[in-house]
Amino acid sequence: MSDIKKKTSVDKKKSSSKKTSLDKKPVSKPSNKKKDSGKNVNFYWIYGVVGVLLLGMIMLNTDGGGKEIQFSEFKSYVESGDVDHVIHDGHVYKVFLVESAKDDLSGDSEEDSQGIMSLYAGPDVWFSMPPGDSYTEDYKKLTDLNNVSSKYEPVNEWGQQMFSWIFFLVIMIAVWMFIMKRMGGGGSAGNQIFSIGKSKAKLHEKGDETGITFKDVAGVDEAKEELEEIVDFLMKPSKYTKLGAKIPKGALLVGPPGTGKTLLAKAVAGEAKVPFFSLSGSDFVEMFVGVGASRVRDLFKQAKEKAPSIIFIDEIDAIGRARGKNASFSSNDERENTLNQLLTEMDGFGSNSGVIIIAATNRADVLDKALLRAGRFDRQIYVDMPDVNERKAIFKVHLKPIKTDETIDIDLLSKQTPGFSGADIANVCNEAALFAARKSKKSVGHTDFNEAVDRIVGGLEKRSRVISATEKKTIAFHEAGHAIVSWLLEYASPLMKVSIIPRGKSLGAAWYLPHERQITTTEQIFHEMCAAMGGRAAEAITFGKISTGALSDLEKVTKQAQAMVTVYGLNEKIGNVSYYDSRGEQSFTKPYSEATARIIDEEVSKVIEEAYAKAQEILRINKEKLTELAEALLKDEVIFKADVERILGPRPFEEEEVGVQLIEEKVTVTEQVSKEQDSE
């Protein structure tokens, strides 16, 4: 049997991989710069190419389209008195006839003389002299006897050669211009050839182009305050300089993806009434040597000319990676040269020059230490995942453009989404609107948000998936085991909903409401591990055999046990020791011996087996209730907290206050907060 479940709690450890967004989607204002309605075509280039082609045709015009004849035919023309004169180079003889003889030429000759070649005087007929001195002597006697003018003119190959070289150069220049235009990102090709070392930064004059201000940013109040101070310094420098304060040179925004780092920079651009240069770290990278450093110099030159100004570099880790680490594997002299130039420029202008650098990255651990020192990036602003109050503020921002009904409870939504980033919340709001639109609703309701959260966390429902009766029964008992163990353990996350409907890659899922803890005790971690092992324990007790459905459960508890032993120092045998490396400098070596490694493996296995035994103990005591809950799942496919409470009774201890009013009726879809997903 394939994996039943992939258990995933959406808690504070959840990592989002979505793009940044904390605000409502702005409507971009038109740029201050004048935009061309279309591409400007330079017709002088077209005229030049046509002129070169015509010149070549003139130079290559050697025969003017005359008809080829044999030497015997030439003799008859001469004897008939139809030849006016002959011009030859010793091999090709061009024959010019008298006017009366031209009328006797065939229609083919007249057709050959038509077109553009007819503009130029050429021979009427021509022939190649057969090899042998006898033919040359016959030709001389024939022309002398009939008083036919014969002139020798050597072949002039200069025109042909010149035309071939000109044509070749035109082609090469066109290809080069095309390549430079593609590498330069568009624009005038002629200008791109000479501007490859110029900065690609986009200039925002007085923030009109972003359409975003600090009012559109929510959930990152501390980071916003730091940046507001920088903007205030630029707008009112005397307020600080009169006290002897110096303007900070740089601010580095650090945090997980989707928390709003780029959005904060856009808000700074919208608030600051100074020029704002924005670009990505990859914009410095080019295939030509020295281009990156040249673009850095040009960027700072432009910024100084427009000072006071702000430079924003997104994803600075593209050029700011630490130098000297694993040089044999990741050596990149061009990237290091670009970084060296950036370090020089940041330390090269004065403190009061009015140029501030703001950078963003989610990989601060890989940045060079010289870049992070004081005097370059003076401030490192950490943008963390939002808490419940910050999520409430973010929901308010994203719900503004959405037409909602009276059932929407922002407090409830914020408490339902622990571990969600600003980008996740924006996605929830958008998906809810899409669900309502599919149902042709006039407004977005709370059930639409329930479905949106389910869709984002677990994927779409797959009711059409073929599952045998035996597999479905195994899934039901598996999920019921999770539900009972989590219900009867004090520190396990409160149960919200259990389903055996396939969703995404899972065949069954359980939803919980995890507590947002700042610290976690040993008992709390252990109880969460027991709840995760409840599914496999239920299979073993009910069927006397286990399946592959607990793969994700095993993965989760293994990581938790390893963290207890090696990271948090929560194991008695290992002691108060942590082998965690926050800088990531121990990627190829272990900070402990082989003997310690064996002890770690033994203790990790011991902790997991203790959690498994605890789960089995709870389920053996409540085996009848396990069967009843599983049968309810097989009948209804989805059960809620009210059903579990009816079967098991109230929880035997006081629950921590989570501030969420749970909905007990089946007809109302209970909100999904965290999901225990069975991986197929």
Short mmCIF file of N, CA, C and O in Angstrom, two decimals, residues 404-410 412-413 441 443-449 663 671:
data_model
loop_
_atom_site.label_atom_id
_atom_site.label_comp_id
_atom_site.label_asym_id
_atom_site.label_seq_id
_atom_site.Cartn_x
_atom_site.Cartn_y
_atom_site.Cartn_z
N THR A 404 -17.01 41.12 0.46
CA THR A 404 -17.33 40.07 1.43
C THR A 404 -18.71 40.28 2.02
O THR A 404 -19.28 41.38 1.95
N ASP A 405 -19.25 39.21 2.64
CA ASP A 405 -20.53 39.32 3.31
C ASP A 405 -20.34 39.44 4.82
O ASP A 405 -19.22 39.54 5.32
N GLU A 406 -21.46 39.40 5.58
CA GLU A 406 -21.40 39.63 7.02
C GLU A 406 -20.85 38.43 7.79
O GLU A 406 -20.59 38.55 9.01
N THR A 407 -20.64 37.30 7.15
CA THR A 407 -20.14 36.12 7.85
C THR A 407 -18.63 36.14 8.08
O THR A 407 -18.11 35.31 8.82
N ILE A 408 -17.94 37.06 7.45
CA ILE A 408 -16.49 37.12 7.56
C ILE A 408 -16.09 37.62 8.95
O ILE A 408 -16.55 38.67 9.40
N ASP A 409 -15.23 36.87 9.60
CA ASP A 409 -14.70 37.22 10.91
C ASP A 409 -13.18 37.28 10.79
O ASP A 409 -12.51 36.24 10.70
N ILE A 410 -12.63 38.49 10.77
CA ILE A 410 -11.19 38.64 10.58
C ILE A 410 -10.42 38.06 11.75
O ILE A 410 -9.34 37.46 11.57
N LEU A 412 -11.24 35.49 13.54
CA LEU A 412 -11.23 34.04 13.34
C LEU A 412 -10.26 33.63 12.25
O LEU A 412 -9.52 32.66 12.39
N LEU A 413 -10.23 34.37 11.16
CA LEU A 413 -9.32 34.06 10.06
C LEU A 413 -7.86 34.15 10.50
O LEU A 413 -7.03 33.31 10.13
N LYS A 441 -21.54 33.49 -6.84
CA LYS A 441 -21.98 34.25 -5.69
C LYS A 441 -21.79 35.74 -5.92
O LYS A 441 -20.94 36.17 -6.69
N SER A 443 -21.06 37.71 -3.31
CA SER A 443 -20.08 38.12 -2.32
C SER A 443 -19.33 36.88 -1.81
O SER A 443 -19.77 35.75 -2.00
N VAL A 444 -18.20 37.12 -1.15
CA VAL A 444 -17.36 36.04 -0.64
C VAL A 444 -17.71 35.81 0.82
O VAL A 444 -17.70 36.73 1.64
N GLY A 445 -18.02 34.54 1.16
CA GLY A 445 -18.41 34.20 2.51
C GLY A 445 -17.34 33.41 3.25
O GLY A 445 -16.26 33.10 2.71
N HIS A 446 -17.65 33.04 4.50
CA HIS A 446 -16.69 32.34 5.34
C HIS A 446 -16.39 30.94 4.82
O HIS A 446 -15.26 30.46 4.91
N THR A 447 -17.39 30.26 4.28
CA THR A 447 -17.16 28.93 3.73
C THR A 447 -16.18 28.97 2.56
O THR A 447 -15.44 28.01 2.34
N ASP A 448 -16.19 30.05 1.79
CA ASP A 448 -15.23 30.19 0.69
C ASP A 448 -13.81 30.28 1.22
O ASP A 448 -12.88 29.71 0.62
N PHE A 449 -13.62 30.96 2.34
CA PHE A 449 -12.31 31.01 2.94
C PHE A 449 -11.90 29.65 3.51
O PHE A 449 -10.72 29.29 3.47
N ILE A 663 -17.00 25.90 15.33
CA ILE A 663 -18.33 25.62 14.80
C ILE A 663 -18.56 24.13 14.85
O ILE A 663 -17.79 23.34 14.31
N GLU A 671 -13.12 25.43 9.96
CA GLU A 671 -11.94 26.03 9.36
C GLU A 671 -10.72 25.15 9.53
O GLU A 671 -10.48 24.60 10.60
#
